[in-house]
Amino acid sequence: MKKSTLNFNERKREFLLFCLEFNIIQFGEFTLKSGVISPFYIDLRPLATNSRMLRRLADLLLECVPSEEYELICGVPYAALPIATAMGLTCDKNIIIKRKEAKKYGTKKNIEGLFKSGQSCLVVEDVITSGKSLLETLPDLESEGLTVKNIVVVLDRMQQGVEALQNKGYTVYSLFTLMEMLHILKAENQITEKEFEDVVGFINQQSTLTPANKSLERKSIIEKASNSSHPIAKKLAKISEEKESNLILSADYTEFSEIEKIIEECKDDIVAIKIHADIIRDFDSKFHPEKLREIANKGNFLLLEDRKFGDIGNTQKLQLTQGPMKILDWADMVTAHAIGGKKAIQQLEDIAVIAILSMSSEGALTTDEYAAAAEEIALSTEHCIGGVSQNKINSQLLCFTPGVNMDSKGDASGQQYRTPEYVFSELHTDFIIVGRGIINSSTPGETAKMYRKRAWAAYQDSLLS
Ligand code: S5P
């Protein structure tokens, strides 16, 4: 089969539209096994009869999980069995089959297939609700000596299943959450506003993860990232865990050589470097991006261009791809205002976006009302991985907070600072963005280390409280 030329998000959309067309997802009135009337119904089993879409789904799921993390693939019976088989065929890894009931004769085996104790296994599930069927399946695999760390699911119904598994130490990757699926279908005009609201109302009524009770809990970066479908959110979370760091260095220099120098000093302590390419006097659109990419890969951190897009969609797309910066060619993430509305921000879909929800400068016009509206846009936009915020974010978005300094309360130009401890405990920040607190220090390397340690400790405390 010819490989699709569409990008990850376009293929996700294509897959959902297919599901709708073939009644794999249905909207209406359905009586569930429990007797509850549901405004939607999902059954992925018929998917196996369409080999093209099954392959497409296999590709998407394989892209969710780093391939070096597992040797075998196992589908939870029955819906995920063909999906796991398609994945195995695609990535050339062996699959094993977990029986629904143990064999009553012969070998009485629970797991079928050729495997060795100690091998790592990726578990595949179609839909995760409470996580019960996965929690029943995993001990059977583990009792055979298999190591299970990662689980990939097509759809997270947002009914605490992911949390239940995370609490047991598993990493869950979901291709879609129910909310994300609804937002895509709404954006594609495939469901009406009423159908959208009925399903959201139903989810809330089923006492699932409503925005209200989500706000009570402080979620970890890893949890948030596993609920995000964007690979950059997951990569950032992975780097953060590996380096025990929540620190993004804001290298606001006007000479490229100074950026190189500060990176050399701070690279072990940061998860990302944030630059303003448009203030670099000697920015060379070919040489500097290549150099930045090379040192970022080597130093295991990401590149954030703080472009703060804030125009109409068409202009933003041109600003992302054209001109001397050619940001799309080298940056992993960009910042963007939501001021131009949802459609405008959608034009940046080829890159991970951090939406500006509120600003740290004195007198900023980003009121609570504005921030809430911007957050709503970010939440319903697939490629928005987080928000730049001076307030608590009550959702799954990663929270990035600039305006952090251990020694100063602000500058003469209206910048306002808070301490790492304050932002982690009060705002539930995930990443701090620190500029002059580090770059103006006489020993930036040591200072970056100090910020990293204080931030990580405050972050850990905030998870416990
Ligand atoms: O609200 C904001 C948003 C951003 S991205 N306040 C900010 O200060 N920033 C950026 O963070 C700002 O553009 C600068 O690059 C950095 C803060 O730098 P510092 O030197 O004040 O720590």
CSV table of C-alpha atoms in Angstrom, one decimal, residues 104-280:
chain,number,residue,atom,x,y,z
A,104,LYS,CA,-9.0,-25.8,29.7
A,105,TYR,CA,-7.0,-28.7,28.1
A,106,GLY,CA,-3.6,-29.4,26.6
A,107,THR,CA,-1.0,-26.8,27.7
A,108,LYS,CA,-3.6,-24.7,29.6
A,109,LYS,CA,-1.7,-21.7,28.3
A,110,ASN,CA,-2.9,-18.2,28.9
A,111,ILE,CA,-0.6,-16.5,26.4
A,112,GLU,CA,-0.1,-17.9,22.9
A,113,GLY,CA,3.0,-17.1,20.9
A,114,LEU,CA,6.8,-17.4,21.0
A,115,PHE,CA,8.4,-15.2,23.6
A,116,LYS,CA,11.1,-15.3,26.2
A,117,SER,CA,10.8,-14.3,29.8
A,118,GLY,CA,12.3,-10.8,30.2
A,119,GLN,CA,11.1,-9.5,26.9
A,120,SER,CA,9.3,-6.1,26.8
A,121,CYS,CA,5.7,-6.0,25.5
A,122,LEU,CA,3.6,-3.2,24.3
A,123,VAL,CA,-0.1,-3.7,25.1
A,124,VAL,CA,-2.8,-2.5,22.7
A,125,GLU,CA,-6.4,-1.7,23.6
A,126,ASP,CA,-9.2,-0.2,21.5
A,127,VAL,CA,-11.1,1.9,24.1
A,128,ILE,CA,-10.1,2.6,27.7
A,129,THR,CA,-12.9,3.3,30.1
A,130,SER,CA,-12.3,2.4,33.7
A,131,GLY,CA,-9.1,0.4,32.7
A,132,LYS,CA,-10.6,-2.7,34.3
A,133,SER,CA,-10.0,-5.1,31.3
A,134,LEU,CA,-6.4,-3.9,31.0
A,135,LEU,CA,-5.8,-4.3,34.7
A,136,GLU,CA,-7.0,-7.9,34.3
A,137,THR,CA,-4.8,-8.6,31.3
A,138,LEU,CA,-1.5,-7.1,32.5
A,139,PRO,CA,-0.9,-9.5,35.4
A,140,ASP,CA,-1.3,-12.5,33.0
A,141,LEU,CA,1.5,-11.1,30.9
A,142,GLU,CA,3.7,-10.2,33.8
A,143,SER,CA,3.3,-13.6,35.4
A,144,GLU,CA,4.9,-15.1,32.3
A,145,GLY,CA,8.0,-12.9,32.9
A,146,LEU,CA,7.1,-10.3,30.3
A,147,THR,CA,7.8,-6.6,31.1
A,148,VAL,CA,5.0,-4.3,30.4
A,149,LYS,CA,5.7,-0.5,30.6
A,150,ASN,CA,3.7,1.0,27.8
A,151,ILE,CA,0.1,0.7,26.8
A,152,VAL,CA,-1.4,2.3,23.7
A,153,VAL,CA,-5.1,2.9,23.2
A,154,VAL,CA,-7.1,4.2,20.3
A,155,LEU,CA,-9.6,6.1,22.5
A,156,ASP,CA,-9.5,7.3,26.0
A,157,ARG,CA,-13.1,7.8,27.2
A,158,MET,CA,-11.8,10.0,30.0
A,159,GLN,CA,-13.4,7.9,32.7
A,160,GLN,CA,-10.3,7.5,35.0
A,161,GLY,CA,-8.9,4.5,33.2
A,162,VAL,CA,-5.7,6.2,32.2
A,163,GLU,CA,-5.2,7.5,35.7
A,164,ALA,CA,-5.9,4.0,37.2
A,165,LEU,CA,-3.1,2.6,35.1
A,166,GLN,CA,-0.7,5.5,35.6
A,167,ASN,CA,-1.2,5.0,39.4
A,168,LYS,CA,0.2,1.5,38.9
A,169,GLY,CA,3.2,2.8,37.1
A,170,TYR,CA,2.2,2.2,33.4
A,171,THR,CA,2.6,4.7,30.7
A,172,VAL,CA,-0.5,5.1,28.6
A,173,TYR,CA,-0.5,6.6,25.1
A,174,SER,CA,-3.9,7.5,23.7
A,175,LEU,CA,-4.4,8.3,20.0
A,176,PHE,CA,-7.5,10.3,20.9
A,177,THR,CA,-9.3,11.4,24.0
A,178,LEU,CA,-13.0,11.6,23.7
A,179,MET,CA,-12.9,15.4,24.0
A,180,GLU,CA,-10.3,15.6,21.3
A,181,MET,CA,-12.4,13.4,19.0
A,182,LEU,CA,-15.5,15.6,19.6
A,183,HIS,CA,-13.5,18.7,18.8
A,184,ILE,CA,-12.2,17.3,15.6
A,185,LEU,CA,-15.6,16.1,14.4
A,186,LYS,CA,-17.1,19.5,15.3
A,187,ALA,CA,-14.4,21.4,13.5
A,188,GLU,CA,-15.1,19.1,10.5
A,189,ASN,CA,-18.8,19.9,10.7
A,190,GLN,CA,-19.5,16.2,11.2
A,191,ILE,CA,-21.5,16.7,14.4
A,192,THR,CA,-23.8,19.5,15.3
A,193,GLU,CA,-23.3,21.9,18.2
A,194,LYS,CA,-26.1,20.0,19.9
A,195,GLU,CA,-24.6,16.6,19.5
A,196,PHE,CA,-21.3,18.0,20.8
A,197,GLU,CA,-23.0,19.4,23.8
A,198,ASP,CA,-25.1,16.3,24.5
A,199,VAL,CA,-21.9,14.2,24.6
A,200,VAL,CA,-20.0,16.6,26.8
A,201,GLY,CA,-23.0,16.8,29.1
A,202,PHE,CA,-23.2,13.0,29.2
A,203,ILE,CA,-19.5,12.7,30.0
A,204,ASN,CA,-19.8,15.2,32.8
A,205,GLN,CA,-23.0,13.6,34.1
A,206,GLN,CA,-21.3,10.2,34.2
A,207,SER,CA,-19.1,11.9,36.8
A,208,THR,CA,-16.0,11.5,34.6
A,209,LEU,CA,-13.3,14.0,34.3
A,210,THR,CA,-15.2,17.3,34.3
A,211,PRO,CA,-13.1,20.4,34.1
A,212,ALA,CA,-14.3,21.2,37.6
A,213,ASN,CA,-13.0,18.1,39.3
A,214,LYS,CA,-9.9,18.0,37.1
A,215,SER,CA,-8.9,21.3,38.7
A,216,LEU,CA,-8.9,19.7,42.1
A,217,GLU,CA,-6.0,17.5,41.2
A,218,ARG,CA,-2.5,18.5,40.4
A,219,LYS,CA,-1.4,16.4,37.4
A,220,SER,CA,2.2,15.5,36.7
A,221,ILE,CA,3.9,16.5,33.5
A,222,ILE,CA,4.0,12.9,32.5
A,223,GLU,CA,0.3,12.4,33.1
A,224,LYS,CA,-0.6,15.5,31.1
A,225,ALA,CA,1.7,14.5,28.3
A,226,SER,CA,0.3,11.0,28.1
A,227,ASN,CA,-3.1,12.5,27.6
A,228,SER,CA,-1.8,14.7,24.8
A,229,SER,CA,-1.6,13.4,21.3
A,230,HIS,CA,1.3,15.6,20.4
A,231,PRO,CA,4.7,13.9,20.2
A,232,ILE,CA,6.5,17.1,21.3
A,233,ALA,CA,4.5,17.1,24.6
A,234,LYS,CA,5.6,13.6,25.2
A,235,LYS,CA,9.2,14.3,24.3
A,236,LEU,CA,9.3,17.3,26.6
A,237,ALA,CA,7.9,15.2,29.4
A,238,LYS,CA,10.5,12.5,28.8
A,239,ILE,CA,13.4,15.0,28.8
A,240,SER,CA,12.0,16.5,32.0
A,241,GLU,CA,12.0,13.1,33.7
A,242,GLU,CA,15.4,12.2,32.4
A,243,LYS,CA,17.0,15.4,33.5
A,244,GLU,CA,14.8,16.1,36.5
A,245,SER,CA,14.3,19.5,35.2
A,246,ASN,CA,11.4,21.9,34.6
A,247,LEU,CA,13.7,24.7,33.4
A,248,ILE,CA,13.5,26.5,30.1
A,249,LEU,CA,16.2,28.9,29.5
A,250,SER,CA,15.3,32.2,27.8
A,251,ALA,CA,18.5,33.1,25.9
A,252,ASP,CA,17.5,36.7,25.0
A,253,TYR,CA,20.8,37.6,23.2
A,254,THR,CA,21.4,39.6,20.2
A,255,GLU,CA,24.5,37.7,19.0
A,256,PHE,CA,24.3,34.1,18.0
A,257,SER,CA,27.7,33.3,19.6
A,258,GLU,CA,26.3,34.3,23.0
A,259,ILE,CA,23.5,31.8,22.6
A,260,GLU,CA,26.0,29.1,21.8
A,261,LYS,CA,28.1,30.0,24.8
A,262,ILE,CA,25.2,30.0,27.3
A,263,ILE,CA,23.9,26.7,26.0
A,264,GLU,CA,27.3,25.1,26.5
A,265,GLU,CA,27.1,26.2,30.2
A,266,CYS,CA,23.5,25.2,30.9
A,267,LYS,CA,22.7,22.3,28.6
A,268,ASP,CA,22.6,19.6,31.2
A,269,ASP,CA,20.0,21.5,33.3
A,270,ILE,CA,17.5,22.6,30.8
A,271,VAL,CA,14.6,20.9,28.9
A,272,ALA,CA,14.4,23.6,26.2
A,273,ILE,CA,16.0,26.8,25.1
A,274,LYS,CA,13.7,29.7,24.2
A,275,ILE,CA,15.0,32.3,21.8
A,276,HIS,CA,13.7,35.3,20.0
A,277,ALA,CA,15.2,34.7,16.5
A,278,ASP,CA,14.1,38.2,15.5
A,279,ILE,CA,16.4,39.9,18.0
A,280,ILE,CA,19.6,38.1,16.8
